[in-house]
Amino acid sequence: MRSEAVDRLIAGFDRALRAVAGVHEAARPSPALRSTQGELSEEARRHSAALMRVNHVGEVCAQALYEGQALTARNDAVRASLEQAAAEEQDHLAWCASRIRELGGRPSLLNPFWYAGSFAFGAAAGLLGDRWSLAFLAETERQVEEHLTGHLDALDPSDARTGAVVAAMREDEAGHRQTAIDLGAAELPEPVKLAMRLASKVMTTVAYRV
Ligand SMILES: [Fe+2]
Ligand SMILES: [Fe+2]
């Protein structure tokens, strides 16, 4: 008889492969479908595709982070919340992937690398205990929210479809942050927040191009 932990590991591995291969299906339809697209210049289209590639990488990382944390979470309520948030992140992943396709772009070639790094980070955070693991999560979601706000400003105003996706994701991320806080997230020390900011700067800069 297989143990529950092994089952979780196998299911997690399956989700990892799907995340990296970009074959997720969204449970909720993409918000892009609710907006009509204005005329986009070639430059704006390329810029939007690159921004969505960055967001897609962010969502690949979110999958890995949640996966790593759920694996090491000690408390069942915490694990259940992590899994619920991870399901919403799967929608984000699918929405980003389909918007990249619509814009004629492509996902990051480095996705397996991003996934592996974030998974290790999530598992390590989980080993510190739920309070700290949730602290990393709350801070990650806060930084993602800020980052998405930056994208909403950076997008060509006529790209309503991309804007709708980014705005909906930002709303979900705010919910994830609140969930982590409600579950008892600690407050990270400032130098740790800064280190996370620097790591995400490297990731977003590289992913915009590759
Ligand atoms: Fe997300
Ligand atoms: Fe999130």
PDB file of C-alpha atoms and ligand atoms in Angstrom:
ATOM      1  CA  MET A   1       0.000   0.000   0.000  1.00  0.00           C
ATOM      2  CA  ARG A   2       1.381   3.370  -0.990  1.00  0.00           C
ATOM      3  CA  SER A   3       1.670   5.949   1.717  1.00  0.00           C
ATOM      4  CA  GLU A   4      -0.149   9.261   1.466  1.00  0.00           C
ATOM      5  CA  ALA A   5       3.190  11.056   1.195  1.00  0.00           C
ATOM      6  CA  VAL A   6       4.198   9.034  -1.865  1.00  0.00           C
ATOM      7  CA  ASP A   7       0.811   9.719  -3.492  1.00  0.00           C
ATOM      8  CA  ARG A   8       1.276  13.421  -2.872  1.00  0.00           C
ATOM      9  CA  LEU A   9       4.769  13.273  -4.328  1.00  0.00           C
ATOM     10  CA  ILE A  10       3.535  11.576  -7.504  1.00  0.00           C
ATOM     11  CA  ALA A  11       0.639  14.036  -7.909  1.00  0.00           C
ATOM     12  CA  GLY A  12       3.103  16.868  -7.321  1.00  0.00           C
ATOM     13  CA  PHE A  13       5.482  15.557  -9.949  1.00  0.00           C
ATOM     14  CA  ASP A  14       2.609  15.364 -12.433  1.00  0.00           C
ATOM     15  CA  ARG A  15       1.691  18.984 -11.713  1.00  0.00           C
ATOM     16  CA  ALA A  16       5.356  19.985 -12.087  1.00  0.00           C
ATOM     17  CA  LEU A  17       5.579  18.472 -15.551  1.00  0.00           C
ATOM     18  CA  ARG A  18       2.339  20.170 -16.578  1.00  0.00           C
ATOM     19  CA  ALA A  19       3.511  23.524 -15.241  1.00  0.00           C
ATOM     20  CA  VAL A  20       6.804  23.347 -17.087  1.00  0.00           C
ATOM     21  CA  ALA A  21       5.220  22.043 -20.298  1.00  0.00           C
ATOM     22  CA  GLY A  22       2.472  24.713 -20.163  1.00  0.00           C
ATOM     23  CA  VAL A  23      -0.426  22.279 -20.557  1.00  0.00           C
ATOM     24  CA  HIS A  24      -2.663  23.395 -17.707  1.00  0.00           C
ATOM     25  CA  GLU A  25      -6.362  23.864 -18.215  1.00  0.00           C
ATOM     26  CA  ALA A  26      -8.057  26.669 -16.353  1.00  0.00           C
ATOM     27  CA  ALA A  27     -11.024  25.931 -14.082  1.00  0.00           C
ATOM     28  CA  ARG A  28     -12.232  29.519 -14.619  1.00  0.00           C
ATOM     29  CA  PRO A  29     -12.397  30.996 -18.134  1.00  0.00           C
ATOM     30  CA  SER A  30      -9.725  33.548 -18.970  1.00  0.00           C
ATOM     31  CA  PRO A  31     -10.723  37.157 -18.135  1.00  0.00           C
ATOM     32  CA  ALA A  32      -9.304  38.032 -21.569  1.00  0.00           C
ATOM     33  CA  LEU A  33     -12.463  36.567 -23.091  1.00  0.00           C
ATOM     34  CA  ARG A  34     -14.532  39.331 -21.511  1.00  0.00           C
ATOM     35  CA  SER A  35     -12.602  42.113 -23.277  1.00  0.00           C
ATOM     36  CA  THR A  36     -12.382  43.141 -26.872  1.00  0.00           C
ATOM     37  CA  GLN A  37      -8.952  43.741 -28.255  1.00  0.00           C
ATOM     38  CA  GLY A  38      -8.043  47.154 -29.647  1.00  0.00           C
ATOM     39  CA  GLU A  39      -5.619  47.553 -32.550  1.00  0.00           C
ATOM     40  CA  LEU A  40      -2.063  46.794 -31.352  1.00  0.00           C
ATOM     41  CA  SER A  41       1.146  48.010 -32.969  1.00  0.00           C
ATOM     42  CA  GLU A  42       3.850  45.395 -33.571  1.00  0.00           C
ATOM     43  CA  GLU A  43       5.947  46.929 -30.813  1.00  0.00           C
ATOM     44  CA  ALA A  44       3.073  46.908 -28.297  1.00  0.00           C
ATOM     45  CA  ARG A  45       2.244  43.325 -29.168  1.00  0.00           C
ATOM     46  CA  ARG A  46       5.837  42.222 -28.600  1.00  0.00           C
ATOM     47  CA  HIS A  47       6.011  44.153 -25.332  1.00  0.00           C
ATOM     48  CA  SER A  48       2.764  42.564 -24.079  1.00  0.00           C
ATOM     49  CA  ALA A  49       3.981  39.090 -25.034  1.00  0.00           C
ATOM     50  CA  ALA A  50       7.238  39.652 -23.129  1.00  0.00           C
ATOM     51  CA  LEU A  51       5.374  40.949 -20.058  1.00  0.00           C
ATOM     52  CA  MET A  52       3.097  37.922 -20.155  1.00  0.00           C
ATOM     53  CA  ARG A  53       6.148  35.663 -20.456  1.00  0.00           C
ATOM     54  CA  VAL A  54       7.416  37.246 -17.235  1.00  0.00           C
ATOM     55  CA  ASN A  55       4.026  36.630 -15.596  1.00  0.00           C
ATOM     56  CA  HIS A  56       3.942  33.067 -16.865  1.00  0.00           C
ATOM     57  CA  VAL A  57       7.358  32.451 -15.281  1.00  0.00           C
ATOM     58  CA  GLY A  58       6.002  33.981 -12.078  1.00  0.00           C
ATOM     59  CA  GLU A  59       3.132  31.507 -12.162  1.00  0.00           C
ATOM     60  CA  VAL A  60       5.454  28.568 -12.863  1.00  0.00           C
ATOM     61  CA  CYS A  61       7.399  29.696  -9.791  1.00  0.00           C
ATOM     62  CA  ALA A  62       4.162  30.013  -7.793  1.00  0.00           C
ATOM     63  CA  GLN A  63       3.239  26.420  -8.688  1.00  0.00           C
ATOM     64  CA  ALA A  64       6.645  25.217  -7.549  1.00  0.00           C
ATOM     65  CA  LEU A  65       6.617  27.305  -4.400  1.00  0.00           C
ATOM     66  CA  TYR A  66       3.176  26.086  -3.344  1.00  0.00           C
ATOM     67  CA  GLU A  67       4.071  22.527  -4.262  1.00  0.00           C
ATOM     68  CA  GLY A  68       7.251  22.627  -2.207  1.00  0.00           C
ATOM     69  CA  GLN A  69       5.453  24.175   0.744  1.00  0.00           C
ATOM     70  CA  ALA A  70       2.474  21.805   0.655  1.00  0.00           C
ATOM     71  CA  LEU A  71       4.937  18.929   0.751  1.00  0.00           C
ATOM     72  CA  THR A  72       6.511  20.155   3.967  1.00  0.00           C
ATOM     73  CA  ALA A  73       3.467  21.816   5.632  1.00  0.00           C
ATOM     74  CA  ARG A  74       2.816  20.375   9.083  1.00  0.00           C
ATOM     75  CA  ASN A  75      -0.715  21.535   9.672  1.00  0.00           C
ATOM     76  CA  ASP A  76      -3.610  20.110   7.606  1.00  0.00           C
ATOM     77  CA  ALA A  77      -5.494  23.437   7.455  1.00  0.00           C
ATOM     78  CA  VAL A  78      -2.350  25.111   6.130  1.00  0.00           C
ATOM     79  CA  ARG A  79      -1.846  22.409   3.542  1.00  0.00           C
ATOM     80  CA  ALA A  80      -5.481  22.631   2.406  1.00  0.00           C
ATOM     81  CA  SER A  81      -5.210  26.415   1.975  1.00  0.00           C
ATOM     82  CA  LEU A  82      -1.966  26.042   0.058  1.00  0.00           C
ATOM     83  CA  GLU A  83      -3.629  23.557  -2.263  1.00  0.00           C
ATOM     84  CA  GLN A  84      -6.632  25.863  -2.795  1.00  0.00           C
ATOM     85  CA  ALA A  85      -4.353  28.790  -3.662  1.00  0.00           C
ATOM     86  CA  ALA A  86      -2.274  26.530  -5.913  1.00  0.00           C
ATOM     87  CA  ALA A  87      -5.441  25.646  -7.858  1.00  0.00           C
ATOM     88  CA  GLU A  88      -6.067  29.355  -8.525  1.00  0.00           C
ATOM     89  CA  GLU A  89      -2.431  29.737  -9.559  1.00  0.00           C
ATOM     90  CA  GLN A  90      -3.074  26.990 -12.122  1.00  0.00           C
ATOM     91  CA  ASP A  91      -5.739  29.195 -13.679  1.00  0.00           C
ATOM     92  CA  HIS A  92      -3.210  32.020 -13.836  1.00  0.00           C
ATOM     93  CA  LEU A  93      -0.721  29.715 -15.483  1.00  0.00           C
ATOM     94  CA  ALA A  94      -3.234  28.692 -18.146  1.00  0.00           C
ATOM     95  CA  TRP A  95      -4.470  32.273 -18.692  1.00  0.00           C
ATOM     96  CA  CYS A  96      -0.883  33.532 -19.156  1.00  0.00           C
ATOM     97  CA  ALA A  97       0.000  30.698 -21.523  1.00  0.00           C
ATOM     98  CA  SER A  98      -3.042  31.272 -23.710  1.00  0.00           C
ATOM     99  CA  ARG A  99      -2.546  35.043 -23.787  1.00  0.00           C
ATOM    100  CA  ILE A 100       1.106  34.542 -24.811  1.00  0.00           C
ATOM    101  CA  ARG A 101      -0.105  32.342 -27.669  1.00  0.00           C
ATOM    102  CA  GLU A 102      -2.707  34.920 -28.747  1.00  0.00           C
ATOM    103  CA  LEU A 103       0.033  37.549 -28.812  1.00  0.00           C
ATOM    104  CA  GLY A 104       2.273  35.316 -30.900  1.00  0.00           C
ATOM    105  CA  GLY A 105       4.929  35.030 -28.177  1.00  0.00           C
ATOM    106  CA  ARG A 106       6.434  32.016 -26.455  1.00  0.00           C
ATOM    107  CA  PRO A 107       6.938  30.959 -22.832  1.00  0.00           C
ATOM    108  CA  SER A 108      10.363  31.129 -21.201  1.00  0.00           C
ATOM    109  CA  LEU A 109      12.888  28.523 -22.302  1.00  0.00           C
ATOM    110  CA  LEU A 110      14.170  28.469 -18.750  1.00  0.00           C
ATOM    111  CA  ASN A 111      10.912  27.239 -17.153  1.00  0.00           C
ATOM    112  CA  PRO A 112      12.376  23.944 -15.849  1.00  0.00           C
ATOM    113  CA  PHE A 113      15.127  25.942 -14.175  1.00  0.00           C
ATOM    114  CA  TRP A 114      12.673  28.449 -12.632  1.00  0.00           C
ATOM    115  CA  TYR A 115      10.513  25.613 -11.395  1.00  0.00           C
ATOM    116  CA  ALA A 116      13.392  23.716  -9.778  1.00  0.00           C
ATOM    117  CA  GLY A 117      14.718  26.815  -8.013  1.00  0.00           C
ATOM    118  CA  SER A 118      11.334  27.824  -6.611  1.00  0.00           C
ATOM    119  CA  PHE A 119      10.497  24.302  -5.532  1.00  0.00           C
ATOM    120  CA  ALA A 120      13.719  24.087  -3.518  1.00  0.00           C
ATOM    121  CA  PHE A 121      12.984  27.490  -2.020  1.00  0.00           C
ATOM    122  CA  GLY A 122       9.410  26.488  -1.099  1.00  0.00           C
ATOM    123  CA  ALA A 123      10.472  23.214   0.474  1.00  0.00           C
ATOM    124  CA  ALA A 124      13.230  24.952   2.448  1.00  0.00           C
ATOM    125  CA  ALA A 125      10.745  27.580   3.660  1.00  0.00           C
ATOM    126  CA  GLY A 126       8.366  24.779   4.636  1.00  0.00           C
ATOM    127  CA  LEU A 127      11.049  23.124   6.736  1.00  0.00           C
ATOM    128  CA  LEU A 128      11.305  26.275   8.851  1.00  0.00           C
ATOM    129  CA  GLY A 129       7.742  25.637  10.007  1.00  0.00           C
ATOM    130  CA  ASP A 130       4.316  26.830   8.885  1.00  0.00           C
ATOM    131  CA  ARG A 131       4.557  30.316  10.383  1.00  0.00           C
ATOM    132  CA  TRP A 132       7.688  31.138   8.360  1.00  0.00           C
ATOM    133  CA  SER A 133       6.571  29.274   5.321  1.00  0.00           C
ATOM    134  CA  LEU A 134       3.389  31.380   5.315  1.00  0.00           C
ATOM    135  CA  ALA A 135       5.502  34.480   5.862  1.00  0.00           C
ATOM    136  CA  PHE A 136       7.408  33.774   2.633  1.00  0.00           C
ATOM    137  CA  LEU A 137       4.149  33.186   0.887  1.00  0.00           C
ATOM    138  CA  ALA A 138       2.528  36.413   2.087  1.00  0.00           C
ATOM    139  CA  GLU A 139       5.588  38.425   1.073  1.00  0.00           C
ATOM    140  CA  THR A 140       5.819  36.708  -2.317  1.00  0.00           C
ATOM    141  CA  GLU A 141       2.173  37.481  -3.025  1.00  0.00           C
ATOM    142  CA  ARG A 142       2.657  41.082  -1.919  1.00  0.00           C
ATOM    143  CA  GLN A 143       5.604  41.528  -4.267  1.00  0.00           C
ATOM    144  CA  VAL A 144       3.698  39.851  -7.105  1.00  0.00           C
ATOM    145  CA  GLU A 145       0.777  42.244  -6.556  1.00  0.00           C
ATOM    146  CA  GLU A 146       3.131  45.228  -6.802  1.00  0.00           C
ATOM    147  CA  HIS A 147       4.735  43.771  -9.845  1.00  0.00           C
ATOM    148  CA  LEU A 148       1.364  43.235 -11.567  1.00  0.00           C
ATOM    149  CA  THR A 149       0.391  46.807 -10.766  1.00  0.00           C
ATOM    150  CA  GLY A 150       3.590  47.854 -12.557  1.00  0.00           C
ATOM    151  CA  HIS A 151       2.553  45.768 -15.564  1.00  0.00           C
ATOM    152  CA  LEU A 152      -0.883  47.376 -15.676  1.00  0.00           C
ATOM    153  CA  ASP A 153       0.885  50.736 -15.981  1.00  0.00           C
ATOM    154  CA  ALA A 154       3.392  49.434 -18.532  1.00  0.00           C
ATOM    155  CA  LEU A 155       0.859  47.817 -20.871  1.00  0.00           C
ATOM    156  CA  ASP A 156      -0.327  49.588 -23.984  1.00  0.00           C
ATOM    157  CA  PRO A 157      -3.772  50.975 -23.021  1.00  0.00           C
ATOM    158  CA  SER A 158      -5.332  49.405 -26.102  1.00  0.00           C
ATOM    159  CA  ASP A 159      -4.302  45.925 -24.941  1.00  0.00           C
ATOM    160  CA  ALA A 160      -7.460  45.407 -22.904  1.00  0.00           C
ATOM    161  CA  ARG A 161      -7.298  41.619 -23.066  1.00  0.00           C
ATOM    162  CA  THR A 162      -3.878  41.374 -21.434  1.00  0.00           C
ATOM    163  CA  GLY A 163      -4.934  44.040 -18.929  1.00  0.00           C
ATOM    164  CA  ALA A 164      -7.998  42.011 -17.929  1.00  0.00           C
ATOM    165  CA  VAL A 165      -5.855  38.938 -17.232  1.00  0.00           C
ATOM    166  CA  VAL A 166      -3.308  40.885 -15.197  1.00  0.00           C
ATOM    167  CA  ALA A 167      -6.006  42.669 -13.160  1.00  0.00           C
ATOM    168  CA  ALA A 168      -7.788  39.400 -12.328  1.00  0.00           C
ATOM    169  CA  MET A 169      -4.544  37.759 -11.269  1.00  0.00           C
ATOM    170  CA  ARG A 170      -3.711  40.705  -9.048  1.00  0.00           C
ATOM    171  CA  GLU A 171      -7.034  40.331  -7.287  1.00  0.00           C
ATOM    172  CA  ASP A 172      -6.403  36.622  -6.627  1.00  0.00           C
ATOM    173  CA  GLU A 173      -2.857  37.297  -5.368  1.00  0.00           C
ATOM    174  CA  ALA A 174      -4.246  39.777  -2.842  1.00  0.00           C
ATOM    175  CA  GLY A 175      -6.572  37.010  -1.627  1.00  0.00           C
ATOM    176  CA  HIS A 176      -3.654  34.569  -1.324  1.00  0.00           C
ATOM    177  CA  ARG A 177      -1.669  37.074   0.705  1.00  0.00           C
ATOM    178  CA  GLN A 178      -4.617  37.591   3.039  1.00  0.00           C
ATOM    179  CA  THR A 179      -5.088  33.823   3.431  1.00  0.00           C
ATOM    180  CA  ALA A 180      -1.434  33.434   4.446  1.00  0.00           C
ATOM    181  CA  ILE A 181      -1.794  36.243   6.992  1.00  0.00           C
ATOM    182  CA  ASP A 182      -5.043  34.773   8.367  1.00  0.00           C
ATOM    183  CA  LEU A 183      -3.322  31.403   8.798  1.00  0.00           C
ATOM    184  CA  GLY A 184      -0.723  33.044  11.035  1.00  0.00           C
ATOM    185  CA  ALA A 185       2.119  34.182   8.774  1.00  0.00           C
ATOM    186  CA  ALA A 186       5.061  35.736  10.605  1.00  0.00           C
ATOM    187  CA  GLU A 187       6.537  39.038   9.342  1.00  0.00           C
ATOM    188  CA  LEU A 188       9.805  38.519   7.485  1.00  0.00           C
ATOM    189  CA  PRO A 189      12.881  40.540   8.457  1.00  0.00           C
ATOM    190  CA  GLU A 190      13.595  43.437   6.050  1.00  0.00           C
ATOM    191  CA  PRO A 191      16.892  41.983   4.664  1.00  0.00           C
ATOM    192  CA  VAL A 192      15.026  38.808   3.660  1.00  0.00           C
ATOM    193  CA  LYS A 193      12.339  40.858   1.883  1.00  0.00           C
ATOM    194  CA  LEU A 194      15.091  42.760   0.096  1.00  0.00           C
ATOM    195  CA  ALA A 195      16.829  39.535  -0.975  1.00  0.00           C
ATOM    196  CA  MET A 196      13.510  38.257  -2.370  1.00  0.00           C
ATOM    197  CA  ARG A 197      13.056  41.521  -4.246  1.00  0.00           C
ATOM    198  CA  LEU A 198      16.525  41.185  -5.799  1.00  0.00           C
ATOM    199  CA  ALA A 199      15.896  37.558  -6.791  1.00  0.00           C
ATOM    200  CA  SER A 200      12.618  38.521  -8.442  1.00  0.00           C
ATOM    201  CA  LYS A 201      14.332  41.416 -10.251  1.00  0.00           C
ATOM    202  CA  VAL A 202      16.817  38.953 -11.778  1.00  0.00           C
ATOM    203  CA  MET A 203      13.994  36.601 -12.726  1.00  0.00           C
ATOM    204  CA  THR A 204      11.806  39.284 -14.326  1.00  0.00           C
ATOM    205  CA  THR A 205      14.713  40.855 -16.220  1.00  0.00           C
ATOM    206  CA  VAL A 206      15.864  37.522 -17.651  1.00  0.00           C
ATOM    207  CA  ALA A 207      12.337  36.261 -18.391  1.00  0.00           C
ATOM    208  CA  TYR A 208      11.438  39.423 -20.333  1.00  0.00           C
ATOM    209  CA  ARG A 209      14.066  38.337 -22.866  1.00  0.00           C
ATOM    210  CA  VAL A 210      14.411  34.542 -22.635  1.00  0.00           C
TER     211      VAL A 210
HETATM  212 FE    FE B   1      -0.708  33.819  -9.570  1.00  0.00          FE
HETATM  213 FE    FE B   2      -0.872  33.904  -5.705  1.00  0.00          FE
END
